[in-house]
Short mmCIF file of C-alpha atoms in Angstrom, two decimals:
data_model
loop_
_atom_site.label_atom_id
_atom_site.label_comp_id
_atom_site.label_asym_id
_atom_site.label_seq_id
_atom_site.Cartn_x
_atom_site.Cartn_y
_atom_site.Cartn_z
CA ASP A 213 0.31 -0.07 0.17
CA ILE A 214 1.56 3.57 -0.30
CA GLN A 215 1.52 5.49 2.83
CA MET A 216 0.54 9.25 2.58
CA THR A 217 1.88 11.61 5.45
CA GLN A 218 0.89 14.85 6.37
CA SER A 219 2.55 17.70 8.19
CA PRO A 220 1.91 18.91 10.26
CA SER A 221 -0.81 16.22 12.32
CA SER A 222 -2.14 19.87 13.89
CA LEU A 223 -1.83 23.33 13.08
CA SER A 224 -2.90 27.07 15.07
CA ALA A 225 -3.59 29.63 13.51
CA SER A 226 -5.44 33.18 12.49
CA VAL A 227 -7.56 34.41 10.02
CA ARG A 228 -5.70 36.00 7.24
CA ASP A 229 -2.60 33.74 7.84
CA ARG A 230 -1.28 32.01 5.20
CA VAL A 231 -0.94 28.03 5.88
CA THR A 232 0.76 25.97 4.00
CA ILE A 233 -0.11 21.79 4.86
CA THR A 234 2.40 18.93 3.56
CA CYS A 235 1.69 15.63 2.20
CA ARG A 236 4.50 12.55 0.87
CA ALA A 237 3.55 9.68 -0.13
CA SER A 238 5.75 7.10 0.20
CA GLN A 239 6.07 6.14 -3.70
CA SER A 240 4.90 8.19 -6.36
CA ILE A 241 1.77 9.17 -6.90
CA ARG A 242 2.01 11.31 -10.47
CA SER A 243 -1.05 13.29 -10.80
CA TYR A 244 -3.08 11.77 -8.75
CA LEU A 245 -3.17 13.37 -5.14
CA ASN A 246 -6.28 15.59 -3.99
CA TRP A 247 -7.34 16.91 -1.02
CA TYR A 248 -10.51 17.12 0.88
CA GLN A 249 -11.70 19.29 3.81
CA GLN A 250 -13.62 17.59 6.71
CA LYS A 251 -15.38 19.47 9.31
CA PRO A 252 -16.73 17.55 12.64
CA GLY A 253 -20.17 15.64 11.74
CA LYS A 254 -19.91 16.39 8.03
CA ALA A 255 -18.91 14.68 5.33
CA PRO A 256 -15.27 15.28 3.51
CA LYS A 257 -15.92 17.53 1.30
CA LEU A 258 -13.36 17.47 -1.70
CA LEU A 259 -10.85 20.38 -2.10
CA ILE A 260 -8.39 20.52 -4.89
CA TYR A 261 -8.02 17.50 -7.24
CA ALA A 262 -5.10 16.11 -9.51
CA ILE A 263 -2.28 17.99 -7.42
CA SER A 264 -3.75 21.17 -7.97
CA ASN A 265 -7.58 21.90 -9.96
CA LEU A 266 -9.95 23.22 -7.60
CA GLN A 267 -13.02 21.85 -7.71
CA SER A 268 -16.55 23.62 -8.67
CA GLY A 269 -17.05 25.80 -5.75
CA VAL A 270 -14.68 26.26 -3.60
CA PRO A 271 -12.97 29.38 -3.06
CA SER A 272 -9.76 30.51 -4.88
CA ARG A 273 -7.17 31.38 -1.60
CA PHE A 274 -7.07 27.43 -2.05
CA SER A 275 -4.41 26.15 -3.92
CA GLY A 276 -2.07 23.03 -4.13
CA SER A 277 1.58 21.81 -5.99
CA GLY A 278 3.86 19.35 -5.95
CA SER A 279 4.90 16.40 -7.60
CA GLY A 280 5.44 12.71 -7.79
CA THR A 281 5.98 11.97 -4.24
CA ASP A 282 5.61 15.75 -2.40
CA PHE A 283 2.86 18.03 -2.42
CA THR A 284 1.39 20.78 -0.54
CA LEU A 285 -1.99 22.72 0.78
CA THR A 286 -1.65 26.59 0.85
CA ILE A 287 -4.45 28.98 2.36
CA SER A 288 -3.69 31.80 1.32
CA SER A 289 -5.12 34.00 3.78
CA LEU A 290 -7.17 31.68 6.14
CA GLN A 291 -11.36 32.56 7.09
CA PRO A 292 -13.14 31.46 9.65
CA GLU A 293 -15.02 28.82 7.97
CA ASP A 294 -11.59 27.69 6.87
CA PHE A 295 -11.11 26.09 10.15
CA ALA A 296 -11.41 22.29 9.95
CA THR A 297 -9.53 18.34 9.22
CA TYR A 298 -7.74 18.37 5.82
CA TYR A 299 -6.72 15.46 3.84
CA CYS A 300 -4.54 14.03 1.42
CA GLN A 301 -5.64 10.86 -0.34
CA GLN A 302 -3.88 9.60 -3.56
CA SER A 303 -5.63 7.45 -6.09
CA TYR A 304 -3.13 5.76 -8.33
CA SER A 305 -3.39 2.78 -7.08
CA ALA A 306 -5.30 1.07 -4.37
CA PRO A 307 -6.41 0.75 -2.00
CA TYR A 308 -6.60 4.55 -2.18
CA THR A 309 -4.96 6.20 0.76
CA PHE A 310 -5.75 9.25 2.85
CA GLY A 311 -2.98 10.93 4.86
CA GLN A 312 -4.14 10.58 8.51
CA GLY A 313 -4.97 14.38 8.28
CA THR A 314 -3.52 17.84 9.43
CA ASN A 315 -6.37 20.15 12.31
CA LEU A 316 -6.08 22.99 10.97
CA GLU A 317 -7.79 24.96 14.62
CA ILE A 318 -8.18 28.71 16.04
CA LYS A 319 -5.19 30.37 17.79
CA GLN B 167 -27.39 18.44 -8.19
CA VAL B 168 -26.65 14.64 -7.47
CA GLN B 169 -27.17 13.40 -3.62
CA LEU B 170 -26.42 10.22 -2.13
CA GLN B 171 -27.22 9.02 0.88
CA GLU B 172 -26.50 6.02 3.33
CA SER B 173 -29.10 3.63 5.26
CA GLY B 174 -28.89 0.51 6.96
CA PRO B 175 -28.42 -1.28 10.41
CA GLY B 176 -26.88 1.05 13.73
CA LEU B 177 -26.11 -1.25 15.36
CA VAL B 178 -25.13 -4.96 14.66
CA LYS B 179 -24.03 -7.74 16.69
CA PRO B 180 -20.11 -9.54 16.49
CA SER B 181 -20.26 -11.92 13.97
CA GLN B 182 -23.33 -10.94 12.70
CA THR B 183 -22.90 -9.07 8.75
CA LEU B 184 -23.61 -5.10 8.57
CA SER B 185 -25.27 -4.38 5.18
CA LEU B 186 -25.42 -0.68 3.76
CA THR B 187 -27.33 0.52 1.31
CA CYS B 188 -26.21 4.42 -0.82
CA THR B 189 -30.03 5.11 -2.77
CA VAL B 190 -28.44 8.32 -5.21
CA SER B 191 -30.80 10.67 -6.72
CA GLY B 192 -30.57 13.54 -8.70
CA GLY B 193 -28.80 11.16 -10.98
CA SER B 194 -28.02 7.62 -13.16
CA ILE B 195 -26.07 5.31 -11.48
CA SER B 196 -26.54 3.30 -14.90
CA SER B 197 -25.73 6.72 -17.27
CA GLY B 198 -22.01 5.63 -15.88
CA GLY B 199 -18.45 6.92 -15.61
CA TYR B 200 -18.58 6.87 -12.08
CA TYR B 201 -17.17 4.77 -9.75
CA TRP B 202 -19.37 4.65 -6.69
CA ASN B 203 -17.31 3.96 -3.62
CA TRP B 204 -17.26 3.33 0.28
CA VAL B 205 -15.29 4.81 2.82
CA ARG B 206 -15.43 4.22 6.67
CA GLN B 207 -13.98 6.82 9.56
CA HIS B 208 -13.61 5.31 12.87
CA PRO B 209 -13.79 7.13 16.07
CA GLY B 210 -12.15 9.58 15.75
CA LYS B 211 -9.92 8.33 13.56
CA GLY B 212 -8.68 9.14 10.22
CA LEU B 213 -9.86 8.64 6.69
CA GLU B 214 -10.11 4.32 5.43
CA TRP B 215 -11.50 3.44 1.88
CA ILE B 216 -12.62 0.40 1.25
CA GLY B 217 -14.03 -0.79 -2.03
CA TYR B 218 -15.82 1.17 -5.83
CA ILE B 219 -18.67 -0.48 -7.59
CA TYR B 220 -18.83 0.62 -11.65
CA HIS B 221 -22.82 0.67 -13.09
CA SER B 222 -21.88 -2.37 -14.73
CA GLY B 223 -20.82 -4.39 -10.94
CA GLY B 224 -17.20 -4.10 -11.63
CA THR B 225 -15.71 -4.11 -8.25
CA TYR B 226 -12.46 -3.38 -6.44
CA TYR B 227 -12.30 -3.59 -2.61
CA ASN B 228 -9.36 -2.49 -0.40
CA PRO B 229 -7.26 -6.04 0.23
CA SER B 230 -7.29 -5.66 4.33
CA LEU B 231 -11.23 -6.18 3.91
CA GLU B 232 -11.96 -8.70 0.82
CA SER B 233 -12.19 -11.75 2.37
CA ARG B 234 -15.14 -10.26 4.20
CA LEU B 235 -16.06 -7.72 1.76
CA ASN B 236 -19.26 -8.19 -1.06
CA ILE B 237 -20.44 -4.47 -2.97
CA SER B 238 -23.39 -5.71 -5.38
CA VAL B 239 -25.42 -2.42 -8.03
CA ASP B 240 -29.37 -2.72 -8.49
CA THR B 241 -29.47 -0.07 -11.20
CA SER B 242 -32.99 -0.97 -11.04
CA LYS B 243 -33.09 1.17 -7.70
CA ASN B 244 -30.74 3.62 -8.43
CA GLN B 245 -28.25 1.94 -5.13
CA PHE B 246 -25.18 0.29 -4.47
CA SER B 247 -24.48 -1.56 -1.44
CA LEU B 248 -21.97 -3.26 1.24
CA LYS B 249 -22.05 -6.10 2.69
CA LEU B 250 -19.55 -6.75 5.65
CA SER B 251 -19.43 -9.85 7.30
CA SER B 252 -17.84 -11.28 10.91
CA VAL B 253 -18.14 -8.08 12.57
CA THR B 254 -16.24 -7.05 15.46
CA ALA B 255 -15.99 -4.02 17.91
CA ALA B 256 -13.18 -2.95 15.10
CA ASP B 257 -15.36 -2.72 11.95
CA THR B 258 -17.30 0.29 14.42
CA ALA B 259 -16.89 2.95 12.52
CA VAL B 260 -19.26 6.52 9.81
CA TYR B 261 -19.39 4.67 6.70
CA TYR B 262 -19.92 6.86 4.11
CA CYS B 263 -20.47 6.59 -0.04
CA ALA B 264 -19.51 8.52 -2.03
CA ARG B 265 -19.34 9.17 -6.44
CA GLY B 266 -15.72 9.30 -7.57
CA THR B 267 -14.99 10.70 -10.84
CA SER B 268 -11.31 8.85 -11.88
CA VAL B 269 -12.24 5.99 -10.65
CA ALA B 270 -11.18 7.93 -6.98
CA ARG B 271 -11.27 11.16 -6.67
CA MET B 272 -14.98 11.38 -5.07
CA ASP B 273 -16.50 14.48 -5.46
CA VAL B 274 -19.92 13.83 -4.35
CA TRP B 275 -20.32 12.26 -0.84
CA GLY B 276 -22.65 11.59 2.04
CA GLN B 277 -23.81 12.46 4.65
CA GLY B 278 -21.69 9.06 6.93
CA THR B 279 -24.07 6.72 9.21
CA THR B 280 -22.86 5.40 11.89
CA VAL B 281 -22.61 1.21 12.95
CA THR B 282 -21.93 0.78 16.54
CA VAL B 283 -20.80 -3.47 16.36
CA SER B 284 -21.83 -4.00 19.97
CA SER B 285 -23.45 -7.17 22.19
#
């Protein structure tokens, strides 16, 4: 199985901060990297697919980058509604594994 | 707008079979082009992909669950289902169904249903 490792596991930040979350795959996953946002008691929501493509309806303050094994999710200016848990996921090879999550909290 | 809704028992006894159904509305499973996934989340933990089924009935399962797992589709009811046999407390989780484009890029999710395995 491909292991996905996110860092940090938790992060405290303030509104209007710029935040970056990283995700590393245990082997190359080409461009098959997706990012999800999950709020407590809710289903995950697809934010970014194929490294850097913004899902329809997702604000442009979210962006993704990277290649091969190393990827990042950046939120350019945190808004109150962005405090949530973020997961990366590889859709390159089954089983389609997720990172352990990054809990983004209000400072 | 496509919506997914999970249904099934919230409590299952150990060693029995967990059965869940996902009803798709606002779109047809038969139209093809999508993969219909199950994902679970253990209490306070991360996400685990369980498996998917295509409208034609083709499936792919997580090897860690494959021996106990069956995913099926009923296009006449616009539903797909999950059956997980010989459950233990380790199968206690929130179970989500999700539509996958390009296999496992999951763009539409159900709200999730909590399943507890306990006697």
